[in-house]
Coordinates of C-alpha atoms in Angstrom, one line a residue:
X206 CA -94.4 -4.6 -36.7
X207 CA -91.5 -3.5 -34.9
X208 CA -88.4 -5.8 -35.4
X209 CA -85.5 -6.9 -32.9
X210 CA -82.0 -8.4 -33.7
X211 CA -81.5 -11.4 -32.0
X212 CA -77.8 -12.1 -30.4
X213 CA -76.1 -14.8 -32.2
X214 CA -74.5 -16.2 -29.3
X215 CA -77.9 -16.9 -27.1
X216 CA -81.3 -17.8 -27.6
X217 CA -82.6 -16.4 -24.9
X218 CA -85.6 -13.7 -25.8
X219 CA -85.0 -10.5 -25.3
X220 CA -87.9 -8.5 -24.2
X221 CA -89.0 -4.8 -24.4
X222 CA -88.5 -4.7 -20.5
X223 CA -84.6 -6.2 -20.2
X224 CA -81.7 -7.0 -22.7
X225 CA -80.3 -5.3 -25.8
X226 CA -82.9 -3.1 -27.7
X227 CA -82.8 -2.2 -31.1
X228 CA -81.8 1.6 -30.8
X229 CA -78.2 0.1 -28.7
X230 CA -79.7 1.3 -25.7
X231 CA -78.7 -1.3 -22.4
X232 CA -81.2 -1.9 -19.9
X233 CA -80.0 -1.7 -16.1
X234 CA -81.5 -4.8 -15.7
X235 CA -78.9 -7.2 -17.1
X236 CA -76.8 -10.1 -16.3
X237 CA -73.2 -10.1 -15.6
X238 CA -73.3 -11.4 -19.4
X239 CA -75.1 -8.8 -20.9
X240 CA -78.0 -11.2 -20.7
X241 CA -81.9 -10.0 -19.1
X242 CA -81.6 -10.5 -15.7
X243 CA -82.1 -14.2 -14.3
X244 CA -84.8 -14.6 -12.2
X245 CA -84.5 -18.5 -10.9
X246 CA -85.0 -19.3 -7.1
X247 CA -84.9 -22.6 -5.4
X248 CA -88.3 -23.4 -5.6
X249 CA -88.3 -23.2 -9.8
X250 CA -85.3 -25.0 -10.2
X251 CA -86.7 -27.6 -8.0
X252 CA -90.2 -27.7 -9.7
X253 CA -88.2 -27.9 -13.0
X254 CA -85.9 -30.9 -11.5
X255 CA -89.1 -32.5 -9.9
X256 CA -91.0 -32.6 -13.8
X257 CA -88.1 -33.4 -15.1
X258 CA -87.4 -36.3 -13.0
X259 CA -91.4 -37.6 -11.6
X260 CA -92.7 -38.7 -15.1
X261 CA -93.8 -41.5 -16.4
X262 CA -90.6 -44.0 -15.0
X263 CA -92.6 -43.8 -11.5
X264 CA -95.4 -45.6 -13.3
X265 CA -93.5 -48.3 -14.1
X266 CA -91.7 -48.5 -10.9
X267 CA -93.9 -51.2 -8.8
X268 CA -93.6 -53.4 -12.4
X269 CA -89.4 -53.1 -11.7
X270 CA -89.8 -54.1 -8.2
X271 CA -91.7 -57.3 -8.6
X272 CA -88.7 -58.5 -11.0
X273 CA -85.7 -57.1 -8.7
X274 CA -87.9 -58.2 -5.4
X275 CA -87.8 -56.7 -2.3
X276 CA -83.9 -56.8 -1.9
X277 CA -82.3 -55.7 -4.6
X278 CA -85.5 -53.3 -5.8
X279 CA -85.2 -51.0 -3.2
X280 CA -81.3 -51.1 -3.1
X281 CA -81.3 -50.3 -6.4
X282 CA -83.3 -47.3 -6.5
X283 CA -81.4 -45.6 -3.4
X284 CA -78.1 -46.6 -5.1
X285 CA -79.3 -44.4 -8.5
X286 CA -80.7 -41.7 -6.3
X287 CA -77.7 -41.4 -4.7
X288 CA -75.4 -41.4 -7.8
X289 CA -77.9 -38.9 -9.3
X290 CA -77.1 -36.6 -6.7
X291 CA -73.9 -36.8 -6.4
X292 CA -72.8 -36.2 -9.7
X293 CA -75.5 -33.1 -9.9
X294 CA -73.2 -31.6 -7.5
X295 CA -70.0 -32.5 -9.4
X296 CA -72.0 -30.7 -12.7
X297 CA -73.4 -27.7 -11.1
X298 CA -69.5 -26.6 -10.1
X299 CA -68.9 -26.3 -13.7
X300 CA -71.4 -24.5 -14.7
X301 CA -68.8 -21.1 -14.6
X302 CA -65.2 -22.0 -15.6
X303 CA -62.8 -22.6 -14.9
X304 CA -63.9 -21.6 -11.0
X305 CA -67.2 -22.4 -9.9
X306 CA -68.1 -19.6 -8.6
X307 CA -66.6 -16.3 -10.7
X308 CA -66.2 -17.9 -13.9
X309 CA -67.6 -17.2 -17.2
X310 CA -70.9 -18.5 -17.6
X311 CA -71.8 -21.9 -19.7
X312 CA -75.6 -22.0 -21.6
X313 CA -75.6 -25.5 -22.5
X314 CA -74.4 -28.9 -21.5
X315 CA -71.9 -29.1 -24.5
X316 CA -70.9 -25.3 -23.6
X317 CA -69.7 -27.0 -20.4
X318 CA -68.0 -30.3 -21.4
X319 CA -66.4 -27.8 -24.1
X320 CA -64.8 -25.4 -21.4
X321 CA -63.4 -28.2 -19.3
X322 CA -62.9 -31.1 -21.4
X323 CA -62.5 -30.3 -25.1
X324 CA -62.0 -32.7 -28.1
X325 CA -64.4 -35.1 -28.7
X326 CA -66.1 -35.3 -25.8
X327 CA -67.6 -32.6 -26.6
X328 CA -69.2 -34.1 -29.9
X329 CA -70.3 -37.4 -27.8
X330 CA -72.0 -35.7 -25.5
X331 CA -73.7 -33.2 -28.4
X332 CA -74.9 -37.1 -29.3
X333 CA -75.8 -38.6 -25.7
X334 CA -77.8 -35.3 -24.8
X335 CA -79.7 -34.2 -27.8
X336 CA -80.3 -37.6 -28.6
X337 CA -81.5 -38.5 -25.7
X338 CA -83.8 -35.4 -25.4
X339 CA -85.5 -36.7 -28.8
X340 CA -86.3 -40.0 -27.3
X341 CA -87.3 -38.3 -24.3
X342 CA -90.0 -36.5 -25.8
X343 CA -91.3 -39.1 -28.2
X344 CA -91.9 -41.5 -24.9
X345 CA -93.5 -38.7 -22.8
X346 CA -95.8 -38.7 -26.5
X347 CA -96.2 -42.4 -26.2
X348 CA -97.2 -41.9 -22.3
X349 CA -99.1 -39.1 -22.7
X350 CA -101.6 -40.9 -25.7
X351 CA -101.6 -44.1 -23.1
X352 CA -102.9 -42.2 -20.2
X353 CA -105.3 -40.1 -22.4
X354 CA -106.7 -43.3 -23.4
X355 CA -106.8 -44.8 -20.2
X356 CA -109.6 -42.5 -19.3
X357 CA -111.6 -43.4 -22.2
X358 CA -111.0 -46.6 -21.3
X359 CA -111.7 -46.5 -17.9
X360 CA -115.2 -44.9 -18.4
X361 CA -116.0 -47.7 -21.0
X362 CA -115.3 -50.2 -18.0
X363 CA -117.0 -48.8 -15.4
X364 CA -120.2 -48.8 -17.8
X365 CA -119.9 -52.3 -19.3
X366 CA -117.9 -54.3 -16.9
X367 CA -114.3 -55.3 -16.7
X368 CA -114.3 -58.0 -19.2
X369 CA -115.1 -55.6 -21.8
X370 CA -112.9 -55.6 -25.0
X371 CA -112.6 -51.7 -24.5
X372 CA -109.7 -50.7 -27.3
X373 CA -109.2 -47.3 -28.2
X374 CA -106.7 -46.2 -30.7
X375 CA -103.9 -44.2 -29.3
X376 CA -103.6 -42.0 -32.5
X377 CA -106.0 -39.5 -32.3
X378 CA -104.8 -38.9 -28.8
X379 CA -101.0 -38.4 -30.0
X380 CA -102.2 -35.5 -32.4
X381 CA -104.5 -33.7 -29.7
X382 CA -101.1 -33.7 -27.7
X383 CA -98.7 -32.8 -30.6
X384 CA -101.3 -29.8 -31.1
X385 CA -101.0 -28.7 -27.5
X386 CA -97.3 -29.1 -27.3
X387 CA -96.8 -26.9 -31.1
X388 CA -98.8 -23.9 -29.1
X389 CA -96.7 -24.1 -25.6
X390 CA -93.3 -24.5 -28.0
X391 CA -93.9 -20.8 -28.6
X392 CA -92.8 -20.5 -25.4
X393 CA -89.7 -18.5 -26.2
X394 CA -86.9 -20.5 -23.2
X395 CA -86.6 -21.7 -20.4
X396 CA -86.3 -18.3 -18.2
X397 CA -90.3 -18.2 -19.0
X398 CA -91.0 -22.0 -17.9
X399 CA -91.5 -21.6 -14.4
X400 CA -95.0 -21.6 -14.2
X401 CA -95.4 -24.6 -16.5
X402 CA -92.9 -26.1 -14.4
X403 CA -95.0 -26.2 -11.3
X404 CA -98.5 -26.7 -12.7
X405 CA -96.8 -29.4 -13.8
X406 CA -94.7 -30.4 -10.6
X407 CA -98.1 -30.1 -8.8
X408 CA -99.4 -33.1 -11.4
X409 CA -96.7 -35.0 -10.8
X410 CA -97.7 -35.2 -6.7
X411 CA -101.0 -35.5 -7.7
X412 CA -101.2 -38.6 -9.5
X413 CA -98.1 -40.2 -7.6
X414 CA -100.5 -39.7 -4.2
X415 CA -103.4 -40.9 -6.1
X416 CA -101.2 -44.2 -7.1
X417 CA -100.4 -44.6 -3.4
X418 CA -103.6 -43.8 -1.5
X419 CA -104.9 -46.5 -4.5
X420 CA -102.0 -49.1 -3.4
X421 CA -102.6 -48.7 0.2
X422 CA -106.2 -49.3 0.2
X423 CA -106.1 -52.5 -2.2
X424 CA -103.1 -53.7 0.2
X425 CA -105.6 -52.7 3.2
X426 CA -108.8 -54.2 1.2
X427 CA -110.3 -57.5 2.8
X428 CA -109.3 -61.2 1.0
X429 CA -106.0 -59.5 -0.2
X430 CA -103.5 -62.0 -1.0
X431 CA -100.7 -61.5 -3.9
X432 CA -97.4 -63.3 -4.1
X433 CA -94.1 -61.5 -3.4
X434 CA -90.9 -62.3 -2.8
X435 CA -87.5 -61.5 -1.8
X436 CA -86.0 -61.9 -5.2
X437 CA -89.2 -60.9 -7.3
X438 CA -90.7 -63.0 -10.1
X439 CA -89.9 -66.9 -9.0
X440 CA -88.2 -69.0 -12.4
X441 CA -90.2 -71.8 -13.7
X442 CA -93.3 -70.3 -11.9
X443 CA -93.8 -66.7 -13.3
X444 CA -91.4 -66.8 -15.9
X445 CA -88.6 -68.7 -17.5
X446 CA -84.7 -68.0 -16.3
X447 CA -83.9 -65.8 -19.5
X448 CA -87.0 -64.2 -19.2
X449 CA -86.2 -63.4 -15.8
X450 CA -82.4 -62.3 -16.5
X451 CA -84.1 -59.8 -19.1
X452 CA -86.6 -58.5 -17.3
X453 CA -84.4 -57.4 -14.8
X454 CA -82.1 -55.6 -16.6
X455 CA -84.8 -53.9 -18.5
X456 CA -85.8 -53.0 -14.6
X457 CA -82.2 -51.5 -14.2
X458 CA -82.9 -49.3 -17.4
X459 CA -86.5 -47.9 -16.2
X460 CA -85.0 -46.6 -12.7
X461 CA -82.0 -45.4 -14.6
X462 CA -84.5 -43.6 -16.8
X463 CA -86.6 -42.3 -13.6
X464 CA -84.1 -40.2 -12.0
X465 CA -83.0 -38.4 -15.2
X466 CA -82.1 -35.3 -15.4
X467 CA -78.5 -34.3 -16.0
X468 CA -79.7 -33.6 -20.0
X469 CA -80.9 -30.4 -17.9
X470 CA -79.2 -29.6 -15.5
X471 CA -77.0 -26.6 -17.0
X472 CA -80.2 -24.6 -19.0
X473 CA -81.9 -25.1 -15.5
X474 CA -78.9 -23.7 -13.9
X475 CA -78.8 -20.5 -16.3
X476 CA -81.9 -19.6 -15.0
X477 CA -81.0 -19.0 -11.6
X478 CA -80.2 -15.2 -10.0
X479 CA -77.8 -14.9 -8.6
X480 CA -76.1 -14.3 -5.6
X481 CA -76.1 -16.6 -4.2
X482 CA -73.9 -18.7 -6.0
X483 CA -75.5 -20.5 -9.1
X484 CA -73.6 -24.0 -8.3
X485 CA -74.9 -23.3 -4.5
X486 CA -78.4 -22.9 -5.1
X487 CA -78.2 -26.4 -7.9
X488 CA -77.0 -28.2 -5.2
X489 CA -80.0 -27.2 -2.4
X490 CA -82.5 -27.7 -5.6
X491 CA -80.9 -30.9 -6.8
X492 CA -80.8 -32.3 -2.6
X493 CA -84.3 -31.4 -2.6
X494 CA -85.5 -32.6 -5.7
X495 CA -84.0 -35.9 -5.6
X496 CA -85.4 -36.9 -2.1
X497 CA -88.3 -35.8 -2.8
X498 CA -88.4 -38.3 -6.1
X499 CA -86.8 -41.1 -4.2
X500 CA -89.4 -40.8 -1.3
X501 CA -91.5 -41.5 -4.2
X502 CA -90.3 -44.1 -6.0
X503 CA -89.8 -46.1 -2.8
X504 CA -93.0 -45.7 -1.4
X505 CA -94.7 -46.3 -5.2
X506 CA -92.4 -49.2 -5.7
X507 CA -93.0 -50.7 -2.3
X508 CA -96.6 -50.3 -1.9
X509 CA -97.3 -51.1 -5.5
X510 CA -95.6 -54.2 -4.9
X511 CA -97.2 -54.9 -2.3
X512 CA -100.2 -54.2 -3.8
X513 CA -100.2 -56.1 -7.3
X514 CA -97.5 -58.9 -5.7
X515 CA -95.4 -60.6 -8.9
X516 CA -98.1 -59.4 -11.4
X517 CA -97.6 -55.7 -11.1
X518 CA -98.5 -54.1 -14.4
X519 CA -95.9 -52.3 -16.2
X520 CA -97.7 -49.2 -15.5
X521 CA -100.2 -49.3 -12.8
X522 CA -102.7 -46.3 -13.4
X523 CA -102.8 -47.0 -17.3
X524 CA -102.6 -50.7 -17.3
X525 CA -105.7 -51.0 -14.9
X526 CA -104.3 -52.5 -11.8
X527 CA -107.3 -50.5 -10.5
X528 CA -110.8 -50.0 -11.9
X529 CA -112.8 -48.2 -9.1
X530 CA -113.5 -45.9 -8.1
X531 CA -113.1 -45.0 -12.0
X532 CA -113.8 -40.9 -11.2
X533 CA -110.6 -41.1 -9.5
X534 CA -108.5 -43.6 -12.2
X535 CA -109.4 -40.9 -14.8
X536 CA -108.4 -37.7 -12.7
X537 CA -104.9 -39.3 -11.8
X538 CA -104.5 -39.8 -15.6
X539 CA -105.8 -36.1 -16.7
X540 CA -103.1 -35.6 -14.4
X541 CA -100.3 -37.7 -15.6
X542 CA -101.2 -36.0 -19.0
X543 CA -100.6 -32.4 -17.8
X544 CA -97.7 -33.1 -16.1
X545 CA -96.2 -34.4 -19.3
X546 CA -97.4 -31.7 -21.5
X547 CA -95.1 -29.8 -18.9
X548 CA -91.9 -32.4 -19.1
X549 CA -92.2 -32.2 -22.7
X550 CA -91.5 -28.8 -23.1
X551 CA -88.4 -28.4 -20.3
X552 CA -87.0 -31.5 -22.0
X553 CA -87.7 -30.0 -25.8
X554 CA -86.2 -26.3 -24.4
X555 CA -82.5 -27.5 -25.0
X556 CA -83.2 -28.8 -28.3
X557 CA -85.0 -25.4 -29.7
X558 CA -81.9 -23.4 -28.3
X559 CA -79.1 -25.9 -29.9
X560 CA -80.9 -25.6 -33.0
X561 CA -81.4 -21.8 -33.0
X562 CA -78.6 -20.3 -31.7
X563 CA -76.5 -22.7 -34.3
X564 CA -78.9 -21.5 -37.3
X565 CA -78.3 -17.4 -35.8
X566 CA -74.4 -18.1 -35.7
X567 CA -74.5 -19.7 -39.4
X568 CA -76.6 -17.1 -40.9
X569 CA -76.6 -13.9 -38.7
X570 CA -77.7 -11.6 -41.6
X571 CA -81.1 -13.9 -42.3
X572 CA -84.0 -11.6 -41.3
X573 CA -86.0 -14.8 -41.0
X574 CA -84.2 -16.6 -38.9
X575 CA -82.7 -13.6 -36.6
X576 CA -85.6 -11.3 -36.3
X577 CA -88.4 -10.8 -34.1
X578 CA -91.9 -8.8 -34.7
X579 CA -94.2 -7.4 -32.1
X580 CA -97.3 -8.1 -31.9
X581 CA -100.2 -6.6 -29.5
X582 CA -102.5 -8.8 -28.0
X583 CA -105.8 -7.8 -27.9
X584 CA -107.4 -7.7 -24.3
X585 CA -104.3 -8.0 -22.4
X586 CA -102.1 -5.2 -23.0
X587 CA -99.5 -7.3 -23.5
X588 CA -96.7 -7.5 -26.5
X589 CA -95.7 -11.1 -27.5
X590 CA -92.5 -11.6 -29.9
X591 CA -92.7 -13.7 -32.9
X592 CA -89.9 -15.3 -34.9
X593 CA -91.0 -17.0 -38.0
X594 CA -88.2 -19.5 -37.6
X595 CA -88.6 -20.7 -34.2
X596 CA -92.7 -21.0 -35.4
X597 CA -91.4 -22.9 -38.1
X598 CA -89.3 -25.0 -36.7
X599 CA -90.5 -26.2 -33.5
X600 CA -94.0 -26.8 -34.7
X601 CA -92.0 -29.4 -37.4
X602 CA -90.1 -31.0 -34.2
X603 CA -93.3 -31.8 -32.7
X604 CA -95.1 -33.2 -35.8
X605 CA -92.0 -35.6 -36.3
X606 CA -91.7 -36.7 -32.6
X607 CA -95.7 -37.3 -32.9
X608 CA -95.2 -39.1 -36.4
X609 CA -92.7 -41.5 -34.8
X610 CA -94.4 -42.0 -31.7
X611 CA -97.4 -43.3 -33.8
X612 CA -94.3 -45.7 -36.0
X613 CA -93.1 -47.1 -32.7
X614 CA -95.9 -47.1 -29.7
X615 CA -94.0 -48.8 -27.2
X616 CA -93.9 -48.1 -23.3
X617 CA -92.1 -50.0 -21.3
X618 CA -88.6 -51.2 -23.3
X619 CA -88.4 -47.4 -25.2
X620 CA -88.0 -46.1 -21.5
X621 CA -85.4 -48.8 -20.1
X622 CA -83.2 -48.1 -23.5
X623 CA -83.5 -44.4 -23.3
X624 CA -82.1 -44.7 -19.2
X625 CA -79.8 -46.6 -20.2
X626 CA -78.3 -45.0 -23.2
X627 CA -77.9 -41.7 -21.0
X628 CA -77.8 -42.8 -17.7
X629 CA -73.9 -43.2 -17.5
X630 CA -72.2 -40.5 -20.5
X631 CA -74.4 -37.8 -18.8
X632 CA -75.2 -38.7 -15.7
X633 CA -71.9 -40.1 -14.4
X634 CA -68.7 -40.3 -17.0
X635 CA -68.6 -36.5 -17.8
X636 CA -69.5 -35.1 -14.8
X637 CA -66.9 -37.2 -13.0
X638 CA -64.5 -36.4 -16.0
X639 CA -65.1 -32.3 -15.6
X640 CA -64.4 -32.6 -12.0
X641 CA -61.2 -34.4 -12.4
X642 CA -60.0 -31.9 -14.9
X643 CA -61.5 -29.0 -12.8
X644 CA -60.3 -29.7 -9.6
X645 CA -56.7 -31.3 -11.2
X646 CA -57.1 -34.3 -9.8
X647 CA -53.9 -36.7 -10.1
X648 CA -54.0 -40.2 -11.8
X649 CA -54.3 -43.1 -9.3
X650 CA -54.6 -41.1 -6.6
X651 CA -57.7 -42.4 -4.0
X652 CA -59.8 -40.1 -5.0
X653 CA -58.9 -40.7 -8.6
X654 CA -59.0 -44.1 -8.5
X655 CA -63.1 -44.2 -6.7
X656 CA -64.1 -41.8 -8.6
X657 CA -63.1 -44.2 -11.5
X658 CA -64.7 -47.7 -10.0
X659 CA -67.6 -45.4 -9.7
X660 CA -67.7 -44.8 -13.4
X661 CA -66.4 -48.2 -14.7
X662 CA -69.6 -49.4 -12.7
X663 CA -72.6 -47.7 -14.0
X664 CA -70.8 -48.3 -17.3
X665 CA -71.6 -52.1 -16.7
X666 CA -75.2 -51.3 -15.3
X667 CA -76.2 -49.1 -18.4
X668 CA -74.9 -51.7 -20.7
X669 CA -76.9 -54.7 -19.5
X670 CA -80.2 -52.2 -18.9
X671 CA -79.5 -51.5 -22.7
X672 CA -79.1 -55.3 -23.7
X673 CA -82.3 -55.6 -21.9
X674 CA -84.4 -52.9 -23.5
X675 CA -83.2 -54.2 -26.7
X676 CA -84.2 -57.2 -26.4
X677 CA -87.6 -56.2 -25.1
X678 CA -88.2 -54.1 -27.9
X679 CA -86.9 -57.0 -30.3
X680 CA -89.7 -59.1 -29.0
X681 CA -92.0 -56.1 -29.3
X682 CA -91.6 -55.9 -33.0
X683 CA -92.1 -59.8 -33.9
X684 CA -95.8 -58.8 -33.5
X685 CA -95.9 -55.4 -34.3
X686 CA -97.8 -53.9 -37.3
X687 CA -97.1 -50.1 -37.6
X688 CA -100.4 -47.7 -36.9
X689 CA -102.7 -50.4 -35.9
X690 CA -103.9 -50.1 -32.3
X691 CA -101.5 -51.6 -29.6
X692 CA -102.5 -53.7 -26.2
X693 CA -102.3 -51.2 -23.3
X694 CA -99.5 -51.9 -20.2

């Protein structure tokens, strides 16, 4: 088996028909970096954003809205999407530095916040990212389980009735997924994604539309009467004040958590061609993939309220808001589990490179961590590139993040703590920081001093989503006895 040197400085593959080969000889098909030639367009970056961003937090969605109510639900949501956007454009400018446009290149979040910012903000958002990433993919585990159980579920219903007990363990469904997700982390970075992406993208519309048309027609249905309101769950009648105070900052967390996806932002970036600019072509992507979402979660939220009034489940499609026509329930959720086979891997991507390119710089003369062996496969003519390090290691991610999915089942709270703990170092505070330093923005100056407010704000917001989630997940684990079967949301 033929063997190939892997850069330390990248973890990007390098195939037999682009980058450095062994013999020294340079492809013409290269990067300005030396790197195989980028391939990203508008439409991947946006499939990329929109499975990043549609997961499982649009599930939840029509739950947040009957505790914020009609006002402040919908506010709410257009004040994140709009914050989300706007600080995507702040981060795509520094994606080259220190111009956006002929700068050097940056791979990673932290190559970024290192080229503008330095110190230790560089370390804390090392922290904020990659651990946030983890948690990201042991809830999409978590979700992905719920709604492969959901069908199960739903079949056993529509055979012996809706009052039937119907409880499936969520464990064997966690390994099936765990198995699937160890075979697609082969998948060498994110330059070879795309497709994924927007099978998964395609999911993501699929069961969204599904959770609408469902909402409509039960708001449409005849004898349909469910109590809303303009403030959401009443006090004293649906819950008690503290309950109420905590449900809706655990609300704040779960939209927080639904329009993430500055964690990956940058390796989505790298991936474009270019010209046009990079931090141009971000922007159009980001614009397109945010309104999309937000037309979404708006119509989800508001129609699902509408539909399931002050009781709203905390996830509608899993938590059988519906029943019939069951055919249906189960394709939405085959769905929802495809789509986050998809999201697990572009959130997972940024981990396997971190890890990889730090073990290649460490020990560049290790033939097991630095080389590659070809290998034919049969019937296709085609020559896929092993490393028995990246096998290694990324199948021993996904066992852990399966292993502690199955220690900690939770739904709704794990995702209102993990918006809230990312939501404003990555999504606001160093974006706005890298564009103050890049732009040499003067202290107390207007735009200095909004830009600030801005940031002092969501600080506030992600702190009581966090208090909320926390103490969610506190009342969780009272009655919580590790790998025994949970209730379903």
């Amino acid at each position: 088996m033929a063997e190939f040197q892997m850069n330390t400085n990248m973890y990007v593959e390098h195939s037999a028909q682009g980058g450095v080969l062994e013999s020294g000889e340079v492809h013409k098909n290269i990067d300005d970096d030396g790197r195989e030639k980028r391939t990203g367009t508008v439409l991947t970056a946006s499939a990329h954003i929109i499975t990043a961003v549609i997961g499982s937090g649009v599930l939840s969605l029509a739950w947040a809205m009957a505790q914020l109510g009609w006002v402040a639900g919908p506010v709410i949501l257009f004040i994140f999407s709009f914050i989300t956007y706007f600080t995507s454009t702040l981060l795509a400018d520094c994606y080259r530095s220190p111009g956006p446009i002929s700068g050097k290149r940056n791979y990673s979040y932290m190559e970024v916040v290192r080229s503008h910012l330095g110190g230790i903000k560089v370390q804390l958002c090392g922290i904020a990212q990659y651990g946030n990433l983890v948690g990201i993919t042991i809830g999409y585990t978590i979700t992905a389980s719920i709604s492969m159980v959901a069908v199960v579920r739903s079949n056993c219903f529509h055979k012996k009735g809706h009052e039937a007990s119907c409880s499936v363990s969520n464990y064997p469904y966690m390994i099936i997924f765990a198995v699937i997700e160890i075979i697609l982390s082969q998948i060498p970075n994110f330059h070879k994604l795309s497709w994924l992406s927007i099978l998964a993208a395609v999911m993501s519309f699929a069961y969204s539309l599904i959770g609408l048309g469902l909402s409509i027609a039960k708001v449409a249905g005849a004898g349909h009467h469910v109590k809303t309101s303009l403030t959401g769950v009443q006090v004293g009648v649906d819950v008690s004040g503290s309950e109420k105070l905590w449900r809706s900052f655990q609300s704040i967390g779960d939209i927080a958590f639904a329009y993430a996806f500055a964690t990956v932002l940058i390796e989505i970036q790298d991936t474009l061609r270019s010209p046009p600019a990079e931090n141009k072509v971000m922007k159009r992507a980001s614009l397109i993939g945010v309104f999309t979402t937000t037309l979404f979660y708006v119509l989800c939220g508001t129609i699902g309220y509408a539909a399931f009034g002050n009781d709203a489940p905390g996830n509608f499609l899993t938590g059988f808001g519906f029943y019939e026509p069951f055919w249906l329930i189960d394709f939405a959720n085959v769905c929802i589990a495809i789509h986050l086979v998809g999201a697990y891997q572009v959130f997972s991507q940024p981990i396997y490179g971190f890890v990889e390119a730090r073990c290649s710089e460490r020990w560049p003369d290790n033939k097991f961590i630095t080389s590659q062996h070809a290998i034919n496969i049969p019937c296709f003519g085609h020559v896929y590139y092993v490393n028995f390090f990246r096998l290694l290691w990324r199948t021993a991610y996904v066992i852990v993040t399966a292993v502690i999915a199955m220690i900690f089942p939770f739904f709704n709270h794990f995702l209102g703590l993990i918006g809230a703990a990312s939501f404003y170092p990555l999504t606001v505070y160093l974006p706005i920081e890298m564009h103050i330093a890049q732009r040499k923005i003067p202290k107390y100056t207007f735009t200095w001093i909004w830009l600030q407010i801005l940031s002092w704000g969501c600080l506030i917001v992600s702190l009581v989503a966090a208090a909320g989630s926390i103490q969610g997940l506190s009342q969780d684990l009272k009655t919580y006895k590790p790998f025994k079967s949970q209730a379903h949301e």
